[in-house]
PDB file of C-alpha atoms in Angstrom:
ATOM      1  CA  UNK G   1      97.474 115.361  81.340  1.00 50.00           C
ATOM      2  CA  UNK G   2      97.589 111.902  79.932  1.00 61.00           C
ATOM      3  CA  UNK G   3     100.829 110.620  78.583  1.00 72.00           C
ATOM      4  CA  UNK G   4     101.567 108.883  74.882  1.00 81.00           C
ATOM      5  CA  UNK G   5     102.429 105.116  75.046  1.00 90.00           C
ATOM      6  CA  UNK G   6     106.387 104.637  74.433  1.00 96.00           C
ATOM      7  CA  UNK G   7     107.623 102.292  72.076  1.00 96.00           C
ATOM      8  CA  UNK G   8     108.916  99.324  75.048  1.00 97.00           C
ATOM      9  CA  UNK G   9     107.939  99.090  78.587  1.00 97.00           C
ATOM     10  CA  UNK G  10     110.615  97.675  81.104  1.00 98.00           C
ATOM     11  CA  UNK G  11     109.285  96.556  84.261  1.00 98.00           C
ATOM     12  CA  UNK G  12     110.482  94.953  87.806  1.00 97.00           C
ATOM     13  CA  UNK G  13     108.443  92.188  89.192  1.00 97.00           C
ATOM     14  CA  UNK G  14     108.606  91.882  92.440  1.00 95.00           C
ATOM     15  CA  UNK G  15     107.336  94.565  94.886  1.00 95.00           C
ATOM     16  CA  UNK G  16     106.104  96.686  91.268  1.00 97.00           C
ATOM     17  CA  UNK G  17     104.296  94.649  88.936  1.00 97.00           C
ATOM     18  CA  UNK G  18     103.135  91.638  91.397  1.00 97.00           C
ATOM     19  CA  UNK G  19     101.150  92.041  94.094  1.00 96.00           C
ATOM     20  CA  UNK G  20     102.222  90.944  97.629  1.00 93.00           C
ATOM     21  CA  UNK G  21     100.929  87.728  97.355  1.00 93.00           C
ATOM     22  CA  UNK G  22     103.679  87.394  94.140  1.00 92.00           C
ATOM     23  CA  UNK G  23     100.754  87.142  91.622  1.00 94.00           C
ATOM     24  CA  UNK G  24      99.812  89.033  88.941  1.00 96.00           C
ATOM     25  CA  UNK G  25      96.503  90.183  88.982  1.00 96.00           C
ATOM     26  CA  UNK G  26      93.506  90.131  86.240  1.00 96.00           C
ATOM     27  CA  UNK G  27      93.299  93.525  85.455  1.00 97.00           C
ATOM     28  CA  UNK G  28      97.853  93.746  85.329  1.00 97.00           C
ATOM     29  CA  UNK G  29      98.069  90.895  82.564  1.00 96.00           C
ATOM     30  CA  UNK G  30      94.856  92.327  80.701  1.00 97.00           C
ATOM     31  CA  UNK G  31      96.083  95.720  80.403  1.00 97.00           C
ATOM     32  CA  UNK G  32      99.835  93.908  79.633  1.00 97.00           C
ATOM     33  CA  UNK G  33      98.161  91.957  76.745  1.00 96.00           C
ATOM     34  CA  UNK G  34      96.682  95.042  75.781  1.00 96.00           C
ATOM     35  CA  UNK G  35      99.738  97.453  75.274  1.00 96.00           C
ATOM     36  CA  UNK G  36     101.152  94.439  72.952  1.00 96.00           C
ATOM     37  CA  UNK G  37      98.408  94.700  71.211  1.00 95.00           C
ATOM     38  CA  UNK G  38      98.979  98.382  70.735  1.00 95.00           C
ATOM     39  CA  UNK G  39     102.464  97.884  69.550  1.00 95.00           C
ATOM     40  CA  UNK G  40     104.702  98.468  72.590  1.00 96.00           C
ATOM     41  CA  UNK G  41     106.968  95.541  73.708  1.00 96.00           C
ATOM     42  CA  UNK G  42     107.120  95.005  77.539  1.00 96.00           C
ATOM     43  CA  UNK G  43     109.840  93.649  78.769  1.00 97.00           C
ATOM     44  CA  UNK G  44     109.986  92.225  82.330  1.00 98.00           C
ATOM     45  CA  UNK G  45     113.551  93.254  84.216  1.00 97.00           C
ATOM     46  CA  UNK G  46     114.079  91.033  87.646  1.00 96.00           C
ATOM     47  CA  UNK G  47     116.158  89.963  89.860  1.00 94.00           C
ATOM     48  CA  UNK G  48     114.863  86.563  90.229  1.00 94.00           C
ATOM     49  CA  UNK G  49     116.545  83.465  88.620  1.00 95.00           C
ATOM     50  CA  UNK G  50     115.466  81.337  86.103  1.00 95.00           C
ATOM     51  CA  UNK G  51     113.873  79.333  88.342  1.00 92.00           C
ATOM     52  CA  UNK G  52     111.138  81.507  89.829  1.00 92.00           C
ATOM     53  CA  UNK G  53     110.049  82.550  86.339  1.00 94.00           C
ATOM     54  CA  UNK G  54     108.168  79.984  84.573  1.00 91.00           C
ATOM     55  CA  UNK G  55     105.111  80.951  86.838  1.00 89.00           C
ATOM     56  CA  UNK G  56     104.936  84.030  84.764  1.00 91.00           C
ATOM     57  CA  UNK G  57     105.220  82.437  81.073  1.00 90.00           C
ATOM     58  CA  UNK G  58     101.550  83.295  80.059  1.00 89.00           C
ATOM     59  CA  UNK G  59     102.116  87.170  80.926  1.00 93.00           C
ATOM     60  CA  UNK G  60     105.667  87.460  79.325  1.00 92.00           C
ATOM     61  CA  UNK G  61     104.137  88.447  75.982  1.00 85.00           C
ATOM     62  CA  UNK G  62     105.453  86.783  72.386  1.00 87.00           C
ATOM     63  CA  UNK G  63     109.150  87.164  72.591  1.00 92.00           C
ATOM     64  CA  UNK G  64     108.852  85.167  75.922  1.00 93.00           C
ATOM     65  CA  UNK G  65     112.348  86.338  77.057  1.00 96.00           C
ATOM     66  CA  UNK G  66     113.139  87.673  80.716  1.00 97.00           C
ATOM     67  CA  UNK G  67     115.950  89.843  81.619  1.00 97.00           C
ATOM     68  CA  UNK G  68     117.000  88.117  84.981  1.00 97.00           C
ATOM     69  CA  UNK G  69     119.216  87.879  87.469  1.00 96.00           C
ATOM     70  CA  UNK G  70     119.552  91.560  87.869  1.00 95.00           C
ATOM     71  CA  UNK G  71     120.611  92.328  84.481  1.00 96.00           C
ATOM     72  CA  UNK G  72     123.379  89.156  84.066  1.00 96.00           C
ATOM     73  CA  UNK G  73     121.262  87.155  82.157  1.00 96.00           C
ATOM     74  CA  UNK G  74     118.253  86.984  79.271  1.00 96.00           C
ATOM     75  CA  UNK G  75     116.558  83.920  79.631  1.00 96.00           C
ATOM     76  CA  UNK G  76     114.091  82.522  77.101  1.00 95.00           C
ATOM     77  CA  UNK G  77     111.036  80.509  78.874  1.00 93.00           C
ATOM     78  CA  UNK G  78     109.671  78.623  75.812  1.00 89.00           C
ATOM     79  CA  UNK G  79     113.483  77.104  75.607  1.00 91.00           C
ATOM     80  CA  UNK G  80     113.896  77.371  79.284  1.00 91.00           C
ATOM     81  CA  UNK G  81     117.559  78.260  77.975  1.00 93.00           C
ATOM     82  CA  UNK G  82     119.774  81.588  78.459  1.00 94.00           C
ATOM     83  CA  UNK G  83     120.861  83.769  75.571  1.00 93.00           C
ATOM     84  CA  UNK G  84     122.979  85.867  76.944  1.00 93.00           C
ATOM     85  CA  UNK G  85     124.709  85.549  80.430  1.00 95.00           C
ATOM     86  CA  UNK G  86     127.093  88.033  82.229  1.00 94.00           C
ATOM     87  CA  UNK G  87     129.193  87.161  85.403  1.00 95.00           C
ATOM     88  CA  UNK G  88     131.665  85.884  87.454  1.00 96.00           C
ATOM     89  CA  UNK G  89     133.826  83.155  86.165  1.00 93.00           C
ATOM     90  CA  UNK G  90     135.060  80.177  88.458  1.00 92.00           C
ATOM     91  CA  UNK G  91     138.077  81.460  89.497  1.00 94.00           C
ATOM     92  CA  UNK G  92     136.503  85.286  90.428  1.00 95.00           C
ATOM     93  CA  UNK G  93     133.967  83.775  92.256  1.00 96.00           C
ATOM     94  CA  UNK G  94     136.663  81.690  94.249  1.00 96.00           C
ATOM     95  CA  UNK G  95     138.546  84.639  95.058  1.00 97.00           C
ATOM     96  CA  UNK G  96     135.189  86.483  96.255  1.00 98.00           C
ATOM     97  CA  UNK G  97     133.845  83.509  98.268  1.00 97.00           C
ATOM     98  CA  UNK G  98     137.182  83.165 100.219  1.00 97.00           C
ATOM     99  CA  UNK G  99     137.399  86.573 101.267  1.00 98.00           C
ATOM    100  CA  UNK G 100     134.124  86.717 102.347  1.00 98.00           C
ATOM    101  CA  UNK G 101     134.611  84.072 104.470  1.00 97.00           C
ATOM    102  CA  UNK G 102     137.388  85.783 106.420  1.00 97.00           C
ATOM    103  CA  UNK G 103     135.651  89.359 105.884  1.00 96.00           C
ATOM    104  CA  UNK G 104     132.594  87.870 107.687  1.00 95.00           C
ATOM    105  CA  UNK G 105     132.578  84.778 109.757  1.00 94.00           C
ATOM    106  CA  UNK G 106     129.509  82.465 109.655  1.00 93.00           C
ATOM    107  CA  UNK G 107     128.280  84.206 106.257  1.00 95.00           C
ATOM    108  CA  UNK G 108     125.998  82.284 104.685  1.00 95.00           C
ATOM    109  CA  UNK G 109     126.552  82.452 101.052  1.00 96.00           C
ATOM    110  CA  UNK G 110     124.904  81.073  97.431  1.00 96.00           C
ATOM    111  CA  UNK G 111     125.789  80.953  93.541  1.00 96.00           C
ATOM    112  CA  UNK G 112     123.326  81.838  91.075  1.00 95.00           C
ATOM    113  CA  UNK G 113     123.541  80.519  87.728  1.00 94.00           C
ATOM    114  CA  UNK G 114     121.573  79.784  84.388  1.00 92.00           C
ATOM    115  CA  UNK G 115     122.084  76.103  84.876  1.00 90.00           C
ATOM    116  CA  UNK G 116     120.649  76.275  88.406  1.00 91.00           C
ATOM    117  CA  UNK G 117     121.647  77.686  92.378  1.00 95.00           C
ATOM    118  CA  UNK G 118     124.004  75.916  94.932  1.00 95.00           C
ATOM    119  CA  UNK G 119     123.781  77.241  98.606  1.00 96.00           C
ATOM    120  CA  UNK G 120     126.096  76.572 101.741  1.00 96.00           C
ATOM    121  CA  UNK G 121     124.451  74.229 103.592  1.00 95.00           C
ATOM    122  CA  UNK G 122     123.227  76.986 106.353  1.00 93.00           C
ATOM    123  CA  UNK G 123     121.900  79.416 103.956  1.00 92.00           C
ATOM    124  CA  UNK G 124     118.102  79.682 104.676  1.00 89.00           C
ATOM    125  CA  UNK G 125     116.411  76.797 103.543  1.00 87.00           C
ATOM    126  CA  UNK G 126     113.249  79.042 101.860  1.00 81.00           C
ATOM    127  CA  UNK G 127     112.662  76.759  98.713  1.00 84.00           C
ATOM    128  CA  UNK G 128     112.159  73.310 100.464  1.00 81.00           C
ATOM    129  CA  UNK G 129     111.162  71.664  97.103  1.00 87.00           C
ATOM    130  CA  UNK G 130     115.087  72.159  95.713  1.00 90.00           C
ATOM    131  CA  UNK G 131     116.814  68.652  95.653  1.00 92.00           C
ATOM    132  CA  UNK G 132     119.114  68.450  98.660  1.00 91.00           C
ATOM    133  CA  UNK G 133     122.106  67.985  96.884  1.00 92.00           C
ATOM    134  CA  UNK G 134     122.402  71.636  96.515  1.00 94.00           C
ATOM    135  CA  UNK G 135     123.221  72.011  99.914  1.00 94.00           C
ATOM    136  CA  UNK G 136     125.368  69.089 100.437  1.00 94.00           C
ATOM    137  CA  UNK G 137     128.706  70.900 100.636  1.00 95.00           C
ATOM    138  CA  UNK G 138     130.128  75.046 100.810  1.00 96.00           C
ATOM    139  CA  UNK G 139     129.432  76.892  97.484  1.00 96.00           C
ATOM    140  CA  UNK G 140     133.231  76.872  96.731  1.00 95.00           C
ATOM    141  CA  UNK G 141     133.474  73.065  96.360  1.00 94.00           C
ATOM    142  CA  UNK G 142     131.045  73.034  93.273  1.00 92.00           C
ATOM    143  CA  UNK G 143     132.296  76.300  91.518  1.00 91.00           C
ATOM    144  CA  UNK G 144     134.778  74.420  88.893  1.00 81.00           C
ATOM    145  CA  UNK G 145     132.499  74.021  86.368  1.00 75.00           C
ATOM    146  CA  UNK G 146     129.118  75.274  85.004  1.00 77.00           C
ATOM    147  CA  UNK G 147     127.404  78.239  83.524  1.00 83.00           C
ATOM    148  CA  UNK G 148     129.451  81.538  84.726  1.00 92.00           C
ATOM    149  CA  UNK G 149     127.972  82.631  88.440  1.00 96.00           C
ATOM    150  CA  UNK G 150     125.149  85.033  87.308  1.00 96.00           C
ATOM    151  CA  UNK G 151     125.119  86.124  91.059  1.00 96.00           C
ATOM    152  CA  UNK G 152     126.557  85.831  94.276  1.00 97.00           C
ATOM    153  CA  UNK G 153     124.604  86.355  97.515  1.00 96.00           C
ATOM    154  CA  UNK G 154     125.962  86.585 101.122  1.00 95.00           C
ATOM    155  CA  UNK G 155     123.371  86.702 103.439  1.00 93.00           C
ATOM    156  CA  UNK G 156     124.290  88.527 107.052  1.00 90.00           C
ATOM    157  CA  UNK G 157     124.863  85.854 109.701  1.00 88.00           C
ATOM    158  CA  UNK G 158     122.031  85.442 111.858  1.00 78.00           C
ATOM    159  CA  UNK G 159     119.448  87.481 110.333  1.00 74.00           C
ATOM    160  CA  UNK G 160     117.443  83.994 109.996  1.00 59.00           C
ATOM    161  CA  UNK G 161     115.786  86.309 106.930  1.00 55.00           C
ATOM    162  CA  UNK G 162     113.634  85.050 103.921  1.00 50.00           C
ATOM    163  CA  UNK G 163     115.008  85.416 100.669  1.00 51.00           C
ATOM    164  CA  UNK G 164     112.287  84.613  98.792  1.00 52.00           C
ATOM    165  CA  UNK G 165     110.754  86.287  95.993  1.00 49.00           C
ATOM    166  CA  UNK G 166     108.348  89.214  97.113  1.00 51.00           C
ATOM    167  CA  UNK G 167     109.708  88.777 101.055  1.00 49.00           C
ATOM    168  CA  UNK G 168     110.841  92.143 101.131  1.00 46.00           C
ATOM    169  CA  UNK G 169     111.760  93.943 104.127  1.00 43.00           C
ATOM    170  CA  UNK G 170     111.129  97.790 104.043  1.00 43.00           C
ATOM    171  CA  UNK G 171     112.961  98.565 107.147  1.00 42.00           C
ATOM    172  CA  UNK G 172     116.184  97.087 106.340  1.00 41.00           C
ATOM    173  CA  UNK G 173     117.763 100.192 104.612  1.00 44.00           C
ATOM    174  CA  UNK G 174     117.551 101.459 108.613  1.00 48.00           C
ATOM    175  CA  UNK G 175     119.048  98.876 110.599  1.00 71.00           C
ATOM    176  CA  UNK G 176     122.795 100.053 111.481  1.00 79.00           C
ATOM    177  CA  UNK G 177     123.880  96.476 111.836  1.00 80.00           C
ATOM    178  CA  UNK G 178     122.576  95.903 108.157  1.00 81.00           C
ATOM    179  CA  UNK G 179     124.538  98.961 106.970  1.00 84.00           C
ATOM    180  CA  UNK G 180     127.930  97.750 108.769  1.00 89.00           C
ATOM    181  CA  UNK G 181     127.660  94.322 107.063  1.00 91.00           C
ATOM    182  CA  UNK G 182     127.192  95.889 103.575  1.00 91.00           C
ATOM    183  CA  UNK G 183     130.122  97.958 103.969  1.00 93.00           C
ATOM    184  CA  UNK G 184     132.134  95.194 105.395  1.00 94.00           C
ATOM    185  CA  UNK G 185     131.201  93.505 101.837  1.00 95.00           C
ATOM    186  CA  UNK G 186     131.820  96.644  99.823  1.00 95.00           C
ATOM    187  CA  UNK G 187     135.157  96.975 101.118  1.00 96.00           C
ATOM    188  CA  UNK G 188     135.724  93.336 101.077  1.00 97.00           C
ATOM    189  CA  UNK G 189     135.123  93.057  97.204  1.00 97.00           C
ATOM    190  CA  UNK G 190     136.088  96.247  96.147  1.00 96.00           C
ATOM    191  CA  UNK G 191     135.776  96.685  92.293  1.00 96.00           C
ATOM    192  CA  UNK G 192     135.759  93.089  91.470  1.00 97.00           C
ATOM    193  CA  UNK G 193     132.131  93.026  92.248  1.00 97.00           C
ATOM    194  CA  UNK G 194     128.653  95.501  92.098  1.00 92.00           C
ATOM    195  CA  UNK G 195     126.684  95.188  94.962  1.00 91.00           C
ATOM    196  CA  UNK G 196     123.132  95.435  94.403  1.00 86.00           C
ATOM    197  CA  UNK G 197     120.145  96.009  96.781  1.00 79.00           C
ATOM    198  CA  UNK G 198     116.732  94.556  95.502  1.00 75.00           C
ATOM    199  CA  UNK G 199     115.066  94.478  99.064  1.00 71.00           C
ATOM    200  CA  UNK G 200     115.773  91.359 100.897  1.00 73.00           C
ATOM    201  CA  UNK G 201     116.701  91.969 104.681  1.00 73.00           C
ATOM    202  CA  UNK G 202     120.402  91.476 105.274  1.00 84.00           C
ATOM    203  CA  UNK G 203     120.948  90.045 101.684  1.00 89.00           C
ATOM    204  CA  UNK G 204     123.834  91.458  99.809  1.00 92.00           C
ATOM    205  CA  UNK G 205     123.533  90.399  96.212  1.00 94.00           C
ATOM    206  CA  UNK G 206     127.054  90.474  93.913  1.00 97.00           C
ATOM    207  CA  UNK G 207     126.795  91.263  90.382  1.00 97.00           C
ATOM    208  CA  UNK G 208     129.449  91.105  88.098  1.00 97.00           C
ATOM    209  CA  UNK G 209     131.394  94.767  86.933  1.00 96.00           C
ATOM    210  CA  UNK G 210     128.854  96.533  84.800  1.00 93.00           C
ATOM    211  CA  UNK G 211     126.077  94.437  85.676  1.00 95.00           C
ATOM    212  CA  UNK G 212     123.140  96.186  86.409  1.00 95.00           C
ATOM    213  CA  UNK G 213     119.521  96.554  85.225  1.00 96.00           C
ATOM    214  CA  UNK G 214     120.055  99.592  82.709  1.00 97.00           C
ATOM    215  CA  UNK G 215     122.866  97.879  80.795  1.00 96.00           C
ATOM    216  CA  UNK G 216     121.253  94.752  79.595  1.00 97.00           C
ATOM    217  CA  UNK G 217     118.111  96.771  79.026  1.00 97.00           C
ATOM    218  CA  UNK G 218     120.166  99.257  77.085  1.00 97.00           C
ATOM    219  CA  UNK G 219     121.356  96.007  74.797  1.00 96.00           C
ATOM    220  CA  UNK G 220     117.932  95.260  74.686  1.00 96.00           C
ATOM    221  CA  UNK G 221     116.850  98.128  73.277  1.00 97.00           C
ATOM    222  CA  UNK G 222     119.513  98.311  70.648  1.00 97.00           C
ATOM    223  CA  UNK G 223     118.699  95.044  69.373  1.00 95.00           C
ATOM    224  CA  UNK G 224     115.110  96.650  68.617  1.00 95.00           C
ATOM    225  CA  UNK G 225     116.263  99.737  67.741  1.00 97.00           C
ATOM    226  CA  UNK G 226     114.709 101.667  70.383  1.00 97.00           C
ATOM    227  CA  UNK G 227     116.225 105.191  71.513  1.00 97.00           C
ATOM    228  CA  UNK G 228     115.917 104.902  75.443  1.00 97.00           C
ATOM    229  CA  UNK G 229     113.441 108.113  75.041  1.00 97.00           C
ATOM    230  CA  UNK G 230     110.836 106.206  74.249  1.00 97.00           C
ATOM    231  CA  UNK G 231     111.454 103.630  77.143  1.00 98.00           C
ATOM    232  CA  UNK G 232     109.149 103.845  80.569  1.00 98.00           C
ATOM    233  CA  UNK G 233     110.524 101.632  83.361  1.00 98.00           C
ATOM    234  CA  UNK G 234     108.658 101.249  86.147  1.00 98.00           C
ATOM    235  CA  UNK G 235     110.455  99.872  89.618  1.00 97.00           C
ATOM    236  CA  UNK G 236     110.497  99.893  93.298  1.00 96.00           C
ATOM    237  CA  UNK G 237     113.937  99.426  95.100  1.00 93.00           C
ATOM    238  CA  UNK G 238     117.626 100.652  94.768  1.00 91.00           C
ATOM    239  CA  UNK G 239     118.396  98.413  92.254  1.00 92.00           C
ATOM    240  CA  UNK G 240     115.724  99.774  89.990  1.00 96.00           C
ATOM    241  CA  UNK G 241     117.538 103.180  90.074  1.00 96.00           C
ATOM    242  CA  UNK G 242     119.807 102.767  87.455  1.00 95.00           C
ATOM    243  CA  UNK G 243     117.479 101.457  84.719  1.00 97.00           C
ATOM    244  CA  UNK G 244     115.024 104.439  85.709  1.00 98.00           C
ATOM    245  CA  UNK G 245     117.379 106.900  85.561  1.00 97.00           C
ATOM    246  CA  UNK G 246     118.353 105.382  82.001  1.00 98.00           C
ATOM    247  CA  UNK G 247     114.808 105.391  80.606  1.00 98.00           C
ATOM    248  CA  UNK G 248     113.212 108.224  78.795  1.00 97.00           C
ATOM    249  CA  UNK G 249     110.541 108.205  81.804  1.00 98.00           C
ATOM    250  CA  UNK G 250     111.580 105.858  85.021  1.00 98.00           C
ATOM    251  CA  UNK G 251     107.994 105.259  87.442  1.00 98.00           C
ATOM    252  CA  UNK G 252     108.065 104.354  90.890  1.00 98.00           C
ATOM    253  CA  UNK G 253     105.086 102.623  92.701  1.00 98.00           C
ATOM    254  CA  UNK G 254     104.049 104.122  95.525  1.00 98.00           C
ATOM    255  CA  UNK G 255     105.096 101.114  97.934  1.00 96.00           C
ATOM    256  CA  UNK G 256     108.936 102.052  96.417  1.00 96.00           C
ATOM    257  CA  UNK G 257     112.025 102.781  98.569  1.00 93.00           C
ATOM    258  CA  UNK G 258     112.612 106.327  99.425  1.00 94.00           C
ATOM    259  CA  UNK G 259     115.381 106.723  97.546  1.00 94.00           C
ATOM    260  CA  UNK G 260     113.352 105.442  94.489  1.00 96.00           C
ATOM    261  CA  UNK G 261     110.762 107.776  94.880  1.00 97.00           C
ATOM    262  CA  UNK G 262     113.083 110.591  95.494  1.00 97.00           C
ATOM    263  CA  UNK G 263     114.284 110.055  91.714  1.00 94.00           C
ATOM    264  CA  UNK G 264     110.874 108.900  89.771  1.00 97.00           C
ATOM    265  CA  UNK G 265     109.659 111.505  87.554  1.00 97.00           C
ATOM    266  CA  UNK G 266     106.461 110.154  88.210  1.00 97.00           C
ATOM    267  CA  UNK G 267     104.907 107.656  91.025  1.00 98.00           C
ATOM    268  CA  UNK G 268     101.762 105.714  90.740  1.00 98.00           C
ATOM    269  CA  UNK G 269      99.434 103.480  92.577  1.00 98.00           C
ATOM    270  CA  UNK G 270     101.080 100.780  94.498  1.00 98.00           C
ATOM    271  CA  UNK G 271     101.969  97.345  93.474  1.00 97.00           C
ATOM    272  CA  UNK G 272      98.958  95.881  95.142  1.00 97.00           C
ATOM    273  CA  UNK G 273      96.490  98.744  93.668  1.00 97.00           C
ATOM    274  CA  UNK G 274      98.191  97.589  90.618  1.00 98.00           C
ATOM    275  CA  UNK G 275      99.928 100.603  89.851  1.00 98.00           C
ATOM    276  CA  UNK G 276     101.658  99.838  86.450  1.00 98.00           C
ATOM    277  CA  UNK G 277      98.537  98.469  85.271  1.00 97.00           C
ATOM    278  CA  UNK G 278      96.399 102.155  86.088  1.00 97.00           C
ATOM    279  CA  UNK G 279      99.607 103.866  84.246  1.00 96.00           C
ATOM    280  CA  UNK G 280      99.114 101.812  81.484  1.00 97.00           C
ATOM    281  CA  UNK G 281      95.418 101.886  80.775  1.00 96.00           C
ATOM    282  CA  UNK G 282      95.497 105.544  81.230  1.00 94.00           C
ATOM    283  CA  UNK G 283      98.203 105.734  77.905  1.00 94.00           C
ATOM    284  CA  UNK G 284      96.096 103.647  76.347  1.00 94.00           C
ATOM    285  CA  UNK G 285      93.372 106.038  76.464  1.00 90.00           C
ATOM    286  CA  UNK G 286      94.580 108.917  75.059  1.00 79.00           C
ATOM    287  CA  UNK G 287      95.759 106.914  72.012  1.00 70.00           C
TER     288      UNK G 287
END
């Protein structure tokens, strides 16, 4: 039986919303436009930076505001500015970076930040265009100033692994050498940090305490006014869970991780058969 429209849609991007191929397809931003048009705000909720965004500024909808970074920041496109950042401050992110280092020898790490990344200069070199000054020395040297770190990545040595947007590998959840290095982090960071999980091979991405998809979403929502009943979020790996299990209806796509679709009350098409879209058009018309 066809489902009502909810007042806001929340939606991952990559691996739910884009296709493989990291675009969004005809029929997604048509039936996007659409739901605006009927009233219900959509409200994209990623893990990417600001950076790999502005790609996406003509499907955003009129508020033209992202929730990136996994929740630590809202970033507005049309002022390519951030209006609300959570993390790490300088001297957390010290503390974290140094005992990774001796947790895990040869990590390769990176900062991510509203006012742009810095990377060790071994970290996979996946975004060629980036000037090479963001490489030119070990994150810690260039973490005494700047925006707060928005997020923290150590990626497990010698994985040689893409950590590009949409480069997601399924199988990783599996690998027992993957596992070990995530609980070396865990237990390395304890509570100072939330490790997150958005798909990545090998990639262990640190988010601030409290830091997560659901509680900026949650803020969102407040601002507007809208009781999280009348939320859908749609998503795809384990660090959708939280902001599905928050919403009045959380969606997985059929491409999801187990664990997602374990939890979904409802799946749908996968992100390639343009899943959210098909969800979408079918609330539209019972309207």
């Amino acid at each position: 039986m066809p489902v009502a429209l909810p007042r806001l849609v929340a939606t991952d991007l990559d691996g739910t919303l884009l296709r493989s191929d990291g675009t969004v397809s005809d029929r997604t931003r048509r039936v996007l436009a659409a739901v605006e048009e009927a009233g219900v705000e959509v409200v994209f909720v990623t893990a990417r930076p600001p950076r790999w965004l502005d790609a996406l500024a003509h499907v955003v909808g009129r508020h033209g505001r992202v929730i990136c970074l996994g929740g630590a920041a809202v970033w507005d496109l049309a002022g390519c500015s951030a209006l609300e950042v959570t993390g790490f401050d300088a001297a957390t992110a010290l503390e974290l970076v140094a005992d990774l280092r001796s947790a895990v020898p040869g990590v390769a790490l990176a900062v991510e930040r509203t006012d742009g990344p810095a990377f060790d200069p071994w970290f996979p070199k996946d975004e060629p265009h980036l000037p090479a000054a963001l490489r030119a020395v070990p994150v810690e040297e260039v973490l005494d100033g700047g925006a707060p770190v928005g997020k923290l990545l150590a990626l497990r040595p010698g994985s040689g692994l893409s950590t590009r947007p949409g480069d997601v590998v399924r199988g990783a959840t599996a690998d027992a050498v993957q596992d070990e290095f995530f609980a070396r982090v865990r237990g390395t960071v304890g509570e100072r940090a939330h490790l997150a999980f958005s798909g990545a091979a090998g990639l262990a991405e640190l988010l601030a305490p409290g830091v997560t998809k659901d509680a900026a979403l949650a803020r969102w929502c407040a601002r507007l006014g809208v009781d999280r009943a009348d939320v859908w979020a749609f998503g795809d790996m384990p660090n959708d869970l939280p902001m599905l299990r928050w919403a009045g209806r959380g969606i997985a796509v059929a491409n999801a991780h187990p664990d997602v679709l374990a939890c979904a009350d409802a799946i749908v098409g996968s992100h390639d058969e343009d899943g959210v879209a098909a969800a979408l058009e079918e609330a539209l018309s019972s309207r």
